[in-house]
CSV table of C-alpha atoms in Angstrom, one decimal:
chain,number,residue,atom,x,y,z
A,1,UNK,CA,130.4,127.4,41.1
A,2,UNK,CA,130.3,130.9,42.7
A,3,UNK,CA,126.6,131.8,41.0
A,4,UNK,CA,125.5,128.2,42.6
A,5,UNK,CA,126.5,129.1,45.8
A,6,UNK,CA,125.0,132.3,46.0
A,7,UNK,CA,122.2,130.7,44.5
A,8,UNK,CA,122.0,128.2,47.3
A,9,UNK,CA,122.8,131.1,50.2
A,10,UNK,CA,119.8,133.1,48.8
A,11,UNK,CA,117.3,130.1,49.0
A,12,UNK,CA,118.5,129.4,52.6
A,13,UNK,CA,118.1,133.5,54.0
A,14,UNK,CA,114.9,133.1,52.2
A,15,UNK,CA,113.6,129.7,53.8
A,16,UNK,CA,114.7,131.2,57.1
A,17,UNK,CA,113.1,134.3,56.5
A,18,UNK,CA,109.9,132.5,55.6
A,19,UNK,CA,110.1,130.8,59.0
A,20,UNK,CA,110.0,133.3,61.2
A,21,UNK,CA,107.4,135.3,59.2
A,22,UNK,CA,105.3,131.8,59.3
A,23,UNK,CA,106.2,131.0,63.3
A,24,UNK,CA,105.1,135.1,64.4
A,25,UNK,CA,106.9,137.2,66.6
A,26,UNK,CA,106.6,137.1,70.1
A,27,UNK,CA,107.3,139.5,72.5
A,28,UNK,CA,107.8,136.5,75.6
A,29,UNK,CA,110.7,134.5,76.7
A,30,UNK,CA,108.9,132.6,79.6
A,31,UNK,CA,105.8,130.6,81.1
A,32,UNK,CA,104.7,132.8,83.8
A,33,UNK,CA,104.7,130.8,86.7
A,34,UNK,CA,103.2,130.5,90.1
A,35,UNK,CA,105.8,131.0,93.7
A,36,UNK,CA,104.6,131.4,97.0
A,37,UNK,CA,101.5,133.6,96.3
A,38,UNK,CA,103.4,135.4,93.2
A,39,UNK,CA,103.3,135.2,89.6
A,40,UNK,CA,106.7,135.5,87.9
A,41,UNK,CA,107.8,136.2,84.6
A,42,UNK,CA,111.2,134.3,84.8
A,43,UNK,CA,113.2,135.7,87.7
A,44,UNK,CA,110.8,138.5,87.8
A,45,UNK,CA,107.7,139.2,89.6
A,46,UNK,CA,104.7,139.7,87.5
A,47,UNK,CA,101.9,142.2,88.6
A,48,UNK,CA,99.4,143.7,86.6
A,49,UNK,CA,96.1,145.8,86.6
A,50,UNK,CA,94.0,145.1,83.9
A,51,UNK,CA,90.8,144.5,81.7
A,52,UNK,CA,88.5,142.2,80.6
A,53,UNK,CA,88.0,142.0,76.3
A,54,UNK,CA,84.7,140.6,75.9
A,55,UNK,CA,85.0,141.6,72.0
A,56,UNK,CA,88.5,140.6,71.8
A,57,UNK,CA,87.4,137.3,70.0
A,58,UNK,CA,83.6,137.3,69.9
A,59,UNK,CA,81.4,140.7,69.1
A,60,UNK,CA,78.5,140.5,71.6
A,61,UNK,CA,78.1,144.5,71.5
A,62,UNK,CA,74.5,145.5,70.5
A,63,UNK,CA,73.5,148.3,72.9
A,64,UNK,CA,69.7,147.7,72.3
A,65,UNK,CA,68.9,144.7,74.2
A,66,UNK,CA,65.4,143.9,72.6
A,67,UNK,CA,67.0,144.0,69.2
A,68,UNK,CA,68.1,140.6,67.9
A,69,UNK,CA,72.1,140.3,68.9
A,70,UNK,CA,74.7,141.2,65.1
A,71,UNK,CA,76.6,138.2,66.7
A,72,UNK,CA,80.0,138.2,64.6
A,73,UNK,CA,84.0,137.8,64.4
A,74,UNK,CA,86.0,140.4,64.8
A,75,UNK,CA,88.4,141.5,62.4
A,76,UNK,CA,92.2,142.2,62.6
A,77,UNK,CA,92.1,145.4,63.1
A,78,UNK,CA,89.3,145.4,65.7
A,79,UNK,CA,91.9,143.0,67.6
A,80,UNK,CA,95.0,145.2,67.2
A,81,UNK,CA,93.3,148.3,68.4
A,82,UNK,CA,91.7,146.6,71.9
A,83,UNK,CA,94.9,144.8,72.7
A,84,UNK,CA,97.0,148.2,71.6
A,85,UNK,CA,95.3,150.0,74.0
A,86,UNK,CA,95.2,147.2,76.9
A,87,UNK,CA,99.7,148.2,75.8
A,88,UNK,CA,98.8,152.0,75.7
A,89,UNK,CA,97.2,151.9,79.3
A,90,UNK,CA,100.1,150.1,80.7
A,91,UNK,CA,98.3,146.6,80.6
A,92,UNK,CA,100.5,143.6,80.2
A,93,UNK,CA,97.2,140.8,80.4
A,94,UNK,CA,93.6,140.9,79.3
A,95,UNK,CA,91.2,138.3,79.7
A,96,UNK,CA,88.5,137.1,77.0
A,97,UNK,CA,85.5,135.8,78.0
A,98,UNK,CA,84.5,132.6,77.2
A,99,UNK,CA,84.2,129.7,74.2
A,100,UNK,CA,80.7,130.4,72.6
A,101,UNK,CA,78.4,127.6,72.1
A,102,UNK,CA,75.8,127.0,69.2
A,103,UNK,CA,72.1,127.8,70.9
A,104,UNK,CA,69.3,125.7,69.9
A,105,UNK,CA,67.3,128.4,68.3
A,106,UNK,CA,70.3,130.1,67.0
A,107,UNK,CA,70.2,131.2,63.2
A,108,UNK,CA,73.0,129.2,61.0
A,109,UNK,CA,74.4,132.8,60.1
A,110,UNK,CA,75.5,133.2,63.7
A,111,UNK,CA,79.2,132.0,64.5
A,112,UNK,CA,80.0,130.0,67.3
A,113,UNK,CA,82.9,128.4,68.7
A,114,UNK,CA,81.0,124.5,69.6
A,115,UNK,CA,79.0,123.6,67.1
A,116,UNK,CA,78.5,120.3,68.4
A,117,UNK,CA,80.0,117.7,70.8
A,118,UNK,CA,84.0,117.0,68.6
A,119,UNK,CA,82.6,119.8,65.8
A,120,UNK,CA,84.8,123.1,66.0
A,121,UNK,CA,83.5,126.2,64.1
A,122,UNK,CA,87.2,126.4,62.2
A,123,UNK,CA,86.9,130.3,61.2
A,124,UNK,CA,85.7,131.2,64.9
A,125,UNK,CA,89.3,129.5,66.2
A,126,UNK,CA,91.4,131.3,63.3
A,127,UNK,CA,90.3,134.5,65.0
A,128,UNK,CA,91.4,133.0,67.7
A,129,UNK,CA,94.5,132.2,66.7
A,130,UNK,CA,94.9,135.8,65.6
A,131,UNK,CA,94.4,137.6,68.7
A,132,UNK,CA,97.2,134.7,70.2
A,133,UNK,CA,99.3,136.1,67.1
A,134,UNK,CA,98.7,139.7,68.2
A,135,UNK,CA,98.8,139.3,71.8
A,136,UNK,CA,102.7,138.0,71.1
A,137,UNK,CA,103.4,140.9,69.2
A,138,UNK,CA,102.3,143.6,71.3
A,139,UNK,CA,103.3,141.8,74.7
A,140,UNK,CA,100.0,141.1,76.2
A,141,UNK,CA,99.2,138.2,77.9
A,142,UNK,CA,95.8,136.5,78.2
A,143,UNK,CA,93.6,134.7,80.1
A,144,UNK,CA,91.1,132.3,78.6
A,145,UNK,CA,88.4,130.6,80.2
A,146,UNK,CA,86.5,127.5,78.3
A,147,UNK,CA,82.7,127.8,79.4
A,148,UNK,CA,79.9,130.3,80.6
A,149,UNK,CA,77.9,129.4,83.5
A,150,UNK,CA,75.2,131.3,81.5
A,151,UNK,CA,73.7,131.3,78.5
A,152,UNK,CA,74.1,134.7,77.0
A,153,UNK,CA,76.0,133.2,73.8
A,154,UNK,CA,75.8,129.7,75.0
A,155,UNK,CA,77.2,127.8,77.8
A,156,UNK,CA,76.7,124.7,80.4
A,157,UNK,CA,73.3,124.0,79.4
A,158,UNK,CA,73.5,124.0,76.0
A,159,UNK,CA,76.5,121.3,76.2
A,160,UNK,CA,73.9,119.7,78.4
A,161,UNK,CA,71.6,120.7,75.5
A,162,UNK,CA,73.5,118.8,73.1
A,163,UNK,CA,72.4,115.4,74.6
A,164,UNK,CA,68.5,116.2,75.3
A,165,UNK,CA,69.2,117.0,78.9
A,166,UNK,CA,69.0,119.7,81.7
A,167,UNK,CA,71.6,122.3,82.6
A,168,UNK,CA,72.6,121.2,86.0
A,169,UNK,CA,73.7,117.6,84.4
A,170,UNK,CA,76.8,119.3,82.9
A,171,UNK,CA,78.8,118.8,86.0
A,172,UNK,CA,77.9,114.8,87.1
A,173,UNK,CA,76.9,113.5,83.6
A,174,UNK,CA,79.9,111.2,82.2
A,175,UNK,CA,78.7,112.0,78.5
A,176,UNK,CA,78.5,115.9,78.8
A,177,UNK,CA,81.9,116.5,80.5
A,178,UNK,CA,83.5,113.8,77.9
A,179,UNK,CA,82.0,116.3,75.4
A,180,UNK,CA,83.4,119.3,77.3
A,181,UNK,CA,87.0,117.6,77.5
A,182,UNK,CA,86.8,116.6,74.2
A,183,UNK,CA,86.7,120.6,73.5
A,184,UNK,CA,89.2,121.3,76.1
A,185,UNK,CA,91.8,118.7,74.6
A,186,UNK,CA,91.3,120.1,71.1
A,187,UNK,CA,91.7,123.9,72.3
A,188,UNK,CA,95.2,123.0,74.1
A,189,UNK,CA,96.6,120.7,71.5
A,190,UNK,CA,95.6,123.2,68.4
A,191,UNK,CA,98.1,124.3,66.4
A,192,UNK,CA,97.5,127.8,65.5
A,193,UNK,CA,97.0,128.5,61.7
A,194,UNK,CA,98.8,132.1,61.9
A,195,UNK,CA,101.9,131.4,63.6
A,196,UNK,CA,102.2,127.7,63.8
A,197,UNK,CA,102.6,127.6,67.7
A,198,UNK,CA,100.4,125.0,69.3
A,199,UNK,CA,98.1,126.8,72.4
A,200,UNK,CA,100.2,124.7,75.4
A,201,UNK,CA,103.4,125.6,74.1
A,202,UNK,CA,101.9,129.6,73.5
A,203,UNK,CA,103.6,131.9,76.4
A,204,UNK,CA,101.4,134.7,75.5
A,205,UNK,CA,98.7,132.8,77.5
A,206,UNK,CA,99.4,133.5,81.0
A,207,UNK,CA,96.6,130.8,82.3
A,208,UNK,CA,93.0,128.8,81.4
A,209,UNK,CA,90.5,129.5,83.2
A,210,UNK,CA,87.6,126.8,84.2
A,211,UNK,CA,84.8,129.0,83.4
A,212,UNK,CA,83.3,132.3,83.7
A,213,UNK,CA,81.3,132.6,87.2
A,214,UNK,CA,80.7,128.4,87.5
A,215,UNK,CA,78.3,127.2,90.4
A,216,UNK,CA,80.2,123.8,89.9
A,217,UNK,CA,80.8,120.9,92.7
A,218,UNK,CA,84.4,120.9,93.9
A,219,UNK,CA,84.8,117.6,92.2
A,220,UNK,CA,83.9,118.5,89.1
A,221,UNK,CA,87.2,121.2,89.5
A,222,UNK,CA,89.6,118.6,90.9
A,223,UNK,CA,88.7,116.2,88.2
A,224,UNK,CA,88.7,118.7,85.4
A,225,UNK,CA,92.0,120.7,86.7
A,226,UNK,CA,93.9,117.4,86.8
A,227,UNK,CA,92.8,116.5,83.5
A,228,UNK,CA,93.4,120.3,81.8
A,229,UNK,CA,97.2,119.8,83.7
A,230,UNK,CA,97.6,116.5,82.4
A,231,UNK,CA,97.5,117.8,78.6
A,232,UNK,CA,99.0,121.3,79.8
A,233,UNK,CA,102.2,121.3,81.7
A,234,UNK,CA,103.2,124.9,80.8
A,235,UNK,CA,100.1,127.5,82.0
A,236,UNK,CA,98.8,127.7,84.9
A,237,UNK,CA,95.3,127.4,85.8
A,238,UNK,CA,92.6,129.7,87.2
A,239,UNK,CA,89.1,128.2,88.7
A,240,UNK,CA,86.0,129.8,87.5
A,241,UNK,CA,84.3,129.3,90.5
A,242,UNK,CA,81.7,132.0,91.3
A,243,UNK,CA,81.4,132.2,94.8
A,244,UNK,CA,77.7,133.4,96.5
A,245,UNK,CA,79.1,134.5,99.9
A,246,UNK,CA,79.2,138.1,100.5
């Protein structure tokens, strides 16, 4: 009887053990939240001087610009060592740049985020879901905005792209921003493969972000905000808005 209940004690540590190693460690206790034009971190106020991590999730770097872009995922390690020295420098957030989007006349080797309107790239988003793992671990949080205004590793138009039309239709045509919500609604409610949090209930991200640098209506913000808030109770969110006034 006394070998069984070891037996059974050991099986329990181990499930538990197996747990914890399968839900990650974080380093947060709270949402950070928004207070009278502060950010706080529970009771505590939350400022921070920090970076943006274009590579963090997405290796755009090829110095010769003529050249052909080596577009490609990063590995673990590439991860660890930007976010370890966004810790080192005294950081406590970073912010990637944005969700990549298959380019018409882009090679089937290159790896992007959107492959289509509903079609995921699956390995792009498990990198993802690493640097979310290793931002909780090493206590950085992060801020992630969902589309470029530009093209440089796809953007606006080539959602617009995706339905034979032109760029500026992203923000008025009902088809296109279903398609963009349909990616939004799949990025907040994913369940992350390395630590089994899903992304609304992840306190390493301190907010979405609309977009990097958007020339979009104020409409098109108001309806997409409420919509983002409506699946996303927990982070706050930033508008991408690029303004053109000096």
């Amino acid at each position: 009887m006394k070998k069984i209940l070891t037996l059974v004690c050991t099986i329990m540590l181990f499930s538990s053990a197996f747990q914890i190693s399968a839900q990650g460690i974080s380093s947060f206790d709270h949402f950070v939240t928004a207070a009278k034009g502060k950010l706080f971190d529970g009771e505590r106020e939350l400022r921070f001087i920090s970076c943006n991590i274009p590579n963090l999730h997405y290796i755009e770097d090829q110095l010769p610009f003529l050249e052909t872009n080596a577009w490609r995922l990063p590995d673990e390690f590439e991860i660890r060592d930007a976010l370890t020295n966004v810790r080192q420098m005294g950081g406590q957030v970073a912010r990637t740049y944005t969700l990549s989007v298959r380019k018409a006349d882009d090679d089937d080797n290159i790896p992007r985020h959107i492959l289509a309107p509903g079609q995921l790239n699956e390995q792009a988003f498990v990198t993802l879901d690493k640097v979310l793992q290793i931002a909780n671990e090493l206590g950085i949080r992060l801020i992630i905005p969902f589309v470029d205004n530009w093209s440089w590793w796809g953007g606006i138009a080539e959602y617009a792209g995706f339905r034979g039309k032109e760029k500026e239709r992203f923000w008025n045509d009902p088809q296109i921003i279903a398609d963009f919500k349909q990616t939004i609604h799949a990025v907040i409610n994913r369940v992350n493969s390395c630590t089994g949090v899903v992304y609304k209930n992840d306190k390493a991200i301190l907010a979405w972000e609309t977009g990097n640098e958007l020339t979009c209506p104020p409409e098109w913000t108001t309806d997409l905000a409420a919509y983002i808030k409506s699946l996303d109770h927990n982070h706050l969110l930033l508008d991408g808005f690029h303004s053109q006034s000096l």
